[in-house]
């Protein structure tokens, strides 16, 4: 049984930058690269295997043909998608639907529940989480009246912060922010507002009615857990556990032992370097621990990782 190392897929965006190259050493397609799809089996960005007998195969192929590697979990698609997002400029003000709305209106897609671990943020930086409307009627009034300053809830952000973002929550990453995003395997985003900026001489499409349909009001912030975990040789904590995923953070200085008892585990190494059971890893390595792997010995210096798995029903 081997760890499954993945080759990321990169996306150029109007708001992207070069930090995926500068900070992580990735070979990016250009200096406006906004997203690294690090662990993904989505049709819009399907990662390939870097090792094992399945080298060169896509993650979606592996899911379809070797479900035993994922604990024979049920489902027609790999459930999670892990990204690193480099926001050189502000992303649009947006919202995601839940599973029921997406299934009905987006050709059977999953909705999108997601969370952000802040890898870096500029001094005095902010993000958008939530809105200030008292009810759904006021949501529609503020959006159609373009009362953006009144509507948007902007909060300060710093390196190491963590946010859970449920479907129906208005949100936006602001310029100067670098994040790791764990989310459902979905690419459905409704733009509420995009600052009237142009792409190729034209405004980007907005999704005003869909946004009004799915925004929840009044806004209620999701609560992160930050529960300490007992992992021998590591500082570890559970950041959140929701119906779609559980996300944890661990830092290893020396040697630690992880006992995996999940169908599979996604791991992103976000700082330092070292090894997992002798397999070299460093900042920017992404991998999946397959089913029945058991214990894993991690060795490293300042080896910081975010790992996630599906929450068992």
Short mmCIF file of C-alpha atoms in Angstrom, two decimals:
data_model
loop_
_atom_site.label_atom_id
_atom_site.label_comp_id
_atom_site.label_asym_id
_atom_site.label_seq_id
_atom_site.Cartn_x
_atom_site.Cartn_y
_atom_site.Cartn_z
CA UNK A 1 0.00 0.00 0.00
CA UNK A 2 1.57 3.31 -1.12
CA UNK A 3 0.69 6.94 -0.54
CA UNK A 4 -0.89 8.49 -3.66
CA UNK A 5 1.03 11.61 -4.76
CA UNK A 6 -0.83 14.04 -7.03
CA UNK A 7 0.12 16.48 -9.78
CA UNK A 8 -1.83 19.76 -9.31
CA UNK A 9 -3.86 21.56 -11.98
CA UNK A 10 -3.50 25.36 -12.28
CA UNK A 11 -6.07 27.99 -13.23
CA UNK A 12 -5.37 31.49 -14.53
CA UNK A 13 -7.76 34.10 -13.15
CA UNK A 14 -8.37 37.82 -13.63
CA UNK A 15 -7.48 38.28 -9.93
CA UNK A 16 -4.57 35.80 -9.75
CA UNK A 17 -0.86 36.40 -9.16
CA UNK A 18 2.48 34.59 -9.04
CA UNK A 19 2.71 33.38 -5.44
CA UNK A 20 2.03 29.78 -6.38
CA UNK A 21 5.41 29.96 -8.12
CA UNK A 22 7.12 32.35 -5.70
CA UNK A 23 6.00 30.66 -2.47
CA UNK A 24 5.53 27.04 -3.53
CA UNK A 25 7.87 26.64 -6.51
CA UNK A 26 5.14 25.39 -8.85
CA UNK A 27 5.57 25.66 -12.61
CA UNK A 28 2.56 27.90 -13.18
CA UNK A 29 1.15 28.88 -16.60
CA UNK A 30 1.43 32.65 -16.06
CA UNK A 31 1.68 35.50 -13.55
CA UNK A 32 -2.09 35.68 -13.14
CA UNK A 33 -2.45 32.13 -11.79
CA UNK A 34 -5.12 32.21 -9.12
CA UNK A 35 -5.78 28.59 -8.22
CA UNK A 36 -3.90 25.37 -7.65
CA UNK A 37 -6.36 22.47 -7.75
CA UNK A 38 -4.20 20.29 -5.55
CA UNK A 39 -6.45 17.27 -4.93
CA UNK A 40 -9.23 17.18 -7.49
CA UNK A 41 -11.21 14.72 -9.58
CA UNK A 42 -13.52 17.39 -11.02
CA UNK A 43 -13.95 17.47 -14.82
CA UNK A 44 -12.74 21.11 -14.84
CA UNK A 45 -9.43 20.04 -13.27
CA UNK A 46 -8.60 16.36 -12.82
CA UNK A 47 -5.29 15.68 -11.04
CA UNK A 48 -3.01 12.89 -12.23
CA UNK A 49 -1.07 10.39 -10.12
CA UNK A 50 2.69 10.99 -9.80
CA UNK A 51 3.61 7.55 -8.46
CA UNK A 52 2.48 3.93 -7.98
CA UNK A 53 1.44 1.58 -10.76
CA UNK A 54 -1.30 4.13 -11.58
CA UNK A 55 1.15 6.90 -12.47
CA UNK A 56 -0.35 9.15 -15.16
CA UNK A 57 -3.92 8.06 -14.44
CA UNK A 58 -6.42 10.69 -13.29
CA UNK A 59 -7.90 10.75 -9.81
CA UNK A 60 -11.39 10.38 -11.31
CA UNK A 61 -10.22 7.22 -13.14
CA UNK A 62 -8.82 5.82 -9.91
CA UNK A 63 -12.09 6.58 -8.11
CA UNK A 64 -14.11 4.80 -10.80
CA UNK A 65 -11.86 1.77 -11.22
CA UNK A 66 -10.29 1.18 -7.80
CA UNK A 67 -12.85 2.23 -5.24
CA UNK A 68 -11.22 -0.15 -2.76
CA UNK A 69 -8.44 2.44 -2.37
CA UNK A 70 -11.09 4.80 -0.96
CA UNK A 71 -12.67 2.34 1.43
CA UNK A 72 -15.42 1.48 -1.08
CA UNK A 73 -17.15 4.74 -0.21
CA UNK A 74 -20.40 5.18 -2.10
CA UNK A 75 -20.99 8.05 -4.54
CA UNK A 76 -20.74 8.85 -8.22
CA UNK A 77 -17.80 11.26 -7.76
CA UNK A 78 -14.79 11.85 -5.53
CA UNK A 79 -16.36 13.95 -2.76
CA UNK A 80 -13.74 16.61 -1.91
CA UNK A 81 -11.66 19.22 -3.73
CA UNK A 82 -8.58 20.88 -2.22
CA UNK A 83 -7.23 24.18 -3.60
CA UNK A 84 -4.59 26.78 -2.87
CA UNK A 85 -5.89 30.21 -3.89
CA UNK A 86 -3.65 33.22 -4.56
CA UNK A 87 -5.74 36.38 -4.58
CA UNK A 88 -3.53 39.19 -5.88
CA UNK A 89 -6.71 41.23 -6.41
CA UNK A 90 -10.20 40.95 -4.91
CA UNK A 91 -12.41 38.03 -5.90
CA UNK A 92 -16.04 38.73 -6.70
CA UNK A 93 -18.66 38.88 -3.96
CA UNK A 94 -20.20 35.42 -4.29
CA UNK A 95 -22.31 32.68 -2.78
CA UNK A 96 -22.68 28.93 -3.31
CA UNK A 97 -25.84 26.81 -3.40
CA UNK A 98 -26.53 23.77 -1.27
CA UNK A 99 -26.84 20.24 -2.68
CA UNK A 100 -30.61 20.43 -3.21
CA UNK A 101 -30.54 23.71 -5.21
CA UNK A 102 -27.50 22.64 -7.26
CA UNK A 103 -29.03 19.26 -8.07
CA UNK A 104 -32.17 20.94 -9.38
CA UNK A 105 -30.66 23.94 -11.16
CA UNK A 106 -27.09 22.87 -12.07
CA UNK A 107 -27.47 19.56 -13.90
CA UNK A 108 -27.14 17.39 -10.81
CA UNK A 109 -24.00 19.07 -9.46
CA UNK A 110 -23.15 19.00 -5.79
CA UNK A 111 -23.54 22.23 -3.88
CA UNK A 112 -20.48 23.80 -2.33
CA UNK A 113 -19.66 23.81 1.35
CA UNK A 114 -16.12 25.05 1.93
CA UNK A 115 -13.61 26.31 4.47
CA UNK A 116 -10.52 28.50 4.38
CA UNK A 117 -7.22 28.21 6.21
CA UNK A 118 -5.39 31.53 5.82
CA UNK A 119 -1.81 30.83 4.71
CA UNK A 120 -0.93 34.51 4.47
CA UNK A 121 -2.63 37.91 4.44
CA UNK A 122 -1.37 41.42 3.95
CA UNK A 123 -1.15 43.71 6.95
CA UNK A 124 -4.56 45.23 7.60
CA UNK A 125 -6.15 42.77 5.19
CA UNK A 126 -9.83 41.86 5.22
CA UNK A 127 -12.18 39.25 3.79
CA UNK A 128 -15.93 39.22 3.21
CA UNK A 129 -17.92 36.76 5.32
CA UNK A 130 -21.68 37.29 5.53
CA UNK A 131 -23.99 40.26 5.02
CA UNK A 132 -25.89 42.85 7.06
CA UNK A 133 -29.45 42.34 5.77
CA UNK A 134 -31.99 41.57 8.49
CA UNK A 135 -34.13 39.25 6.35
CA UNK A 136 -34.42 37.80 2.87
CA UNK A 137 -36.53 40.71 1.57
CA UNK A 138 -33.79 43.13 2.59
CA UNK A 139 -31.21 40.90 0.90
CA UNK A 140 -33.03 41.37 -2.40
CA UNK A 141 -33.55 45.11 -1.85
CA UNK A 142 -29.86 45.72 -1.11
CA UNK A 143 -28.61 43.62 -4.04
CA UNK A 144 -31.00 45.05 -6.64
CA UNK A 145 -30.36 48.55 -5.28
CA UNK A 146 -26.57 47.93 -5.45
CA UNK A 147 -26.17 49.03 -1.82
CA UNK A 148 -22.91 47.11 -1.55
CA UNK A 149 -21.29 49.04 1.32
CA UNK A 150 -24.37 48.49 3.46
CA UNK A 151 -24.82 44.88 2.40
CA UNK A 152 -21.34 43.38 2.67
CA UNK A 153 -19.86 42.28 6.00
CA UNK A 154 -16.10 42.77 5.90
CA UNK A 155 -13.84 41.49 8.70
CA UNK A 156 -10.09 41.60 9.43
CA UNK A 157 -7.98 38.57 8.54
CA UNK A 158 -4.50 37.34 9.45
CA UNK A 159 -2.25 34.37 8.84
CA UNK A 160 -3.47 31.26 10.68
CA UNK A 161 -7.16 32.23 10.77
CA UNK A 162 -9.74 29.63 9.79
CA UNK A 163 -13.28 30.08 8.47
CA UNK A 164 -16.07 27.62 7.72
CA UNK A 165 -18.33 28.85 4.90
CA UNK A 166 -21.66 27.10 4.54
CA UNK A 167 -23.83 27.20 1.41
CA UNK A 168 -25.85 30.41 1.34
CA UNK A 169 -23.08 32.48 3.01
CA UNK A 170 -21.99 35.59 1.07
CA UNK A 171 -18.18 35.66 0.92
CA UNK A 172 -15.13 36.94 -0.95
CA UNK A 173 -11.37 36.58 -0.68
CA UNK A 174 -9.75 40.01 -0.85
CA UNK A 175 -6.47 40.93 -2.52
CA UNK A 176 -3.24 40.02 -0.74
CA UNK A 177 -4.63 36.81 0.74
CA UNK A 178 -3.33 33.27 0.23
CA UNK A 179 -5.52 30.40 1.41
CA UNK A 180 -5.95 26.65 1.43
CA UNK A 181 -9.54 25.79 0.63
CA UNK A 182 -11.20 22.48 1.44
CA UNK A 183 -14.57 22.09 -0.28
CA UNK A 184 -17.12 19.77 -1.79
CA UNK A 185 -16.29 18.57 -5.28
CA UNK A 186 -18.19 21.33 -7.07
CA UNK A 187 -17.39 24.27 -9.35
CA UNK A 188 -20.67 26.15 -8.90
CA UNK A 189 -20.24 29.81 -7.91
CA UNK A 190 -22.84 32.57 -8.12
CA UNK A 191 -21.36 36.07 -8.50
CA UNK A 192 -23.39 38.67 -6.65
CA UNK A 193 -21.12 41.62 -7.51
CA UNK A 194 -17.81 41.98 -9.37
CA UNK A 195 -16.88 45.66 -8.87
CA UNK A 196 -18.00 46.45 -12.46
CA UNK A 197 -14.63 45.28 -13.76
CA UNK A 198 -14.08 44.03 -17.29
CA UNK A 199 -12.54 40.86 -18.70
CA UNK A 200 -11.67 40.89 -22.40
CA UNK A 201 -13.50 44.22 -22.60
CA UNK A 202 -16.76 42.86 -21.18
CA UNK A 203 -18.23 42.62 -17.67
CA UNK A 204 -18.05 39.11 -16.19
CA UNK A 205 -21.38 37.34 -15.88
CA UNK A 206 -23.34 37.87 -12.68
CA UNK A 207 -25.87 35.47 -11.16
CA UNK A 208 -28.16 37.87 -9.35
CA UNK A 209 -31.37 35.83 -9.22
CA UNK A 210 -29.58 32.61 -8.28
CA UNK A 211 -27.72 34.51 -5.55
CA UNK A 212 -30.94 35.96 -4.15
CA UNK A 213 -32.46 32.48 -4.24
CA UNK A 214 -29.73 30.85 -2.13
CA UNK A 215 -28.44 33.56 0.26
CA UNK A 216 -29.50 32.78 3.81
CA UNK A 217 -30.76 35.59 6.03
CA UNK A 218 -30.13 36.79 8.59
CA UNK A 219 -26.45 35.83 8.46
CA UNK A 220 -25.26 33.40 11.11
CA UNK A 221 -21.49 32.75 11.22
CA UNK A 222 -20.36 29.13 11.25
CA UNK A 223 -18.27 28.15 14.26
CA UNK A 224 -14.84 26.52 13.90
CA UNK A 225 -13.92 23.97 16.55
CA UNK A 226 -10.15 24.23 17.21
CA UNK A 227 -10.19 21.04 19.25
CA UNK A 228 -6.77 19.74 20.33
CA UNK A 229 -5.95 16.25 19.05
CA UNK A 230 -3.76 13.62 20.67
CA UNK A 231 -1.17 12.80 18.01
CA UNK A 232 2.11 11.48 19.38
CA UNK A 233 4.98 13.77 18.32
CA UNK A 234 2.84 16.48 16.69
CA UNK A 235 0.90 19.59 17.59
CA UNK A 236 -2.48 18.82 16.11
CA UNK A 237 -6.00 20.23 16.19
CA UNK A 238 -9.33 19.61 14.54
CA UNK A 239 -10.43 22.82 12.84
CA UNK A 240 -13.96 21.83 11.88
CA UNK A 241 -16.21 18.83 11.41
CA UNK A 242 -19.31 19.37 9.26
CA UNK A 243 -21.57 17.01 7.30
CA UNK A 244 -19.25 17.02 4.26
CA UNK A 245 -15.74 16.90 5.74
CA UNK A 246 -13.51 17.04 8.80
CA UNK A 247 -10.42 19.27 8.54
CA UNK A 248 -7.38 19.13 10.83
CA UNK A 249 -4.01 20.84 11.11
CA UNK A 250 -0.77 19.26 12.35
CA UNK A 251 2.82 20.45 12.74
CA UNK A 252 5.70 17.98 13.13
CA UNK A 253 9.11 18.81 14.54
CA UNK A 254 10.95 15.53 14.83
CA UNK A 255 8.96 12.31 14.53
CA UNK A 256 5.21 11.77 14.83
CA UNK A 257 2.90 8.84 14.26
CA UNK A 258 -0.52 9.16 12.67
CA UNK A 259 -3.00 6.30 12.93
CA UNK A 260 -5.38 6.62 9.99
CA UNK A 261 -8.74 4.94 10.46
CA UNK A 262 -10.65 6.78 7.72
CA UNK A 263 -11.64 5.44 4.27
CA UNK A 264 -9.02 7.85 2.85
CA UNK A 265 -7.28 11.07 3.92
CA UNK A 266 -6.26 14.10 1.81
CA UNK A 267 -3.00 15.77 2.94
CA UNK A 268 -1.51 19.09 1.82
CA UNK A 269 1.97 19.99 3.09
CA UNK A 270 2.01 23.76 3.53
CA UNK A 271 5.36 24.42 5.20
CA UNK A 272 8.65 22.72 5.98
CA UNK A 273 9.93 19.44 4.64
CA UNK A 274 10.41 15.87 5.72
CA UNK A 275 9.04 12.44 4.90
CA UNK A 276 5.99 10.21 5.34
CA UNK A 277 7.11 6.61 5.82
CA UNK A 278 10.28 7.43 3.89
CA UNK A 279 8.49 9.23 1.03
CA UNK A 280 10.01 12.73 0.75
CA UNK A 281 7.51 15.58 1.16
CA UNK A 282 7.91 19.34 1.20
CA UNK A 283 5.89 22.53 1.05
CA UNK A 284 3.49 22.10 -1.86
CA UNK A 285 3.23 18.29 -1.76
CA UNK A 286 -0.32 16.93 -1.98
CA UNK A 287 -1.29 13.31 -1.49
CA UNK A 288 -3.99 10.85 -0.50
CA UNK A 289 -3.60 8.21 2.18
CA UNK A 290 -5.55 5.22 0.79
CA UNK A 291 -7.86 2.95 2.76
CA UNK A 292 -6.37 0.47 5.24
CA UNK A 293 -3.01 2.26 5.23
CA UNK A 294 -2.87 2.18 9.03
CA UNK A 295 -0.09 3.98 10.89
CA UNK A 296 2.10 6.56 9.15
CA UNK A 297 5.43 7.81 10.46
CA UNK A 298 6.00 11.50 9.73
CA UNK A 299 9.45 13.04 10.14
CA UNK A 300 10.34 16.65 9.52
CA UNK A 301 11.24 20.13 10.60
CA UNK A 302 8.44 22.71 10.77
CA UNK A 303 6.44 20.22 8.71
CA UNK A 304 2.95 21.75 8.70
CA UNK A 305 0.03 20.08 6.99
CA UNK A 306 -3.71 20.37 6.63
CA UNK A 307 -5.48 17.04 6.28
CA UNK A 308 -9.12 16.24 5.63
CA UNK A 309 -11.48 13.34 5.25
CA UNK A 310 -15.17 12.79 4.66
CA UNK A 311 -17.26 12.96 7.80
CA UNK A 312 -18.78 9.56 8.44
CA UNK A 313 -22.58 9.61 8.54
#
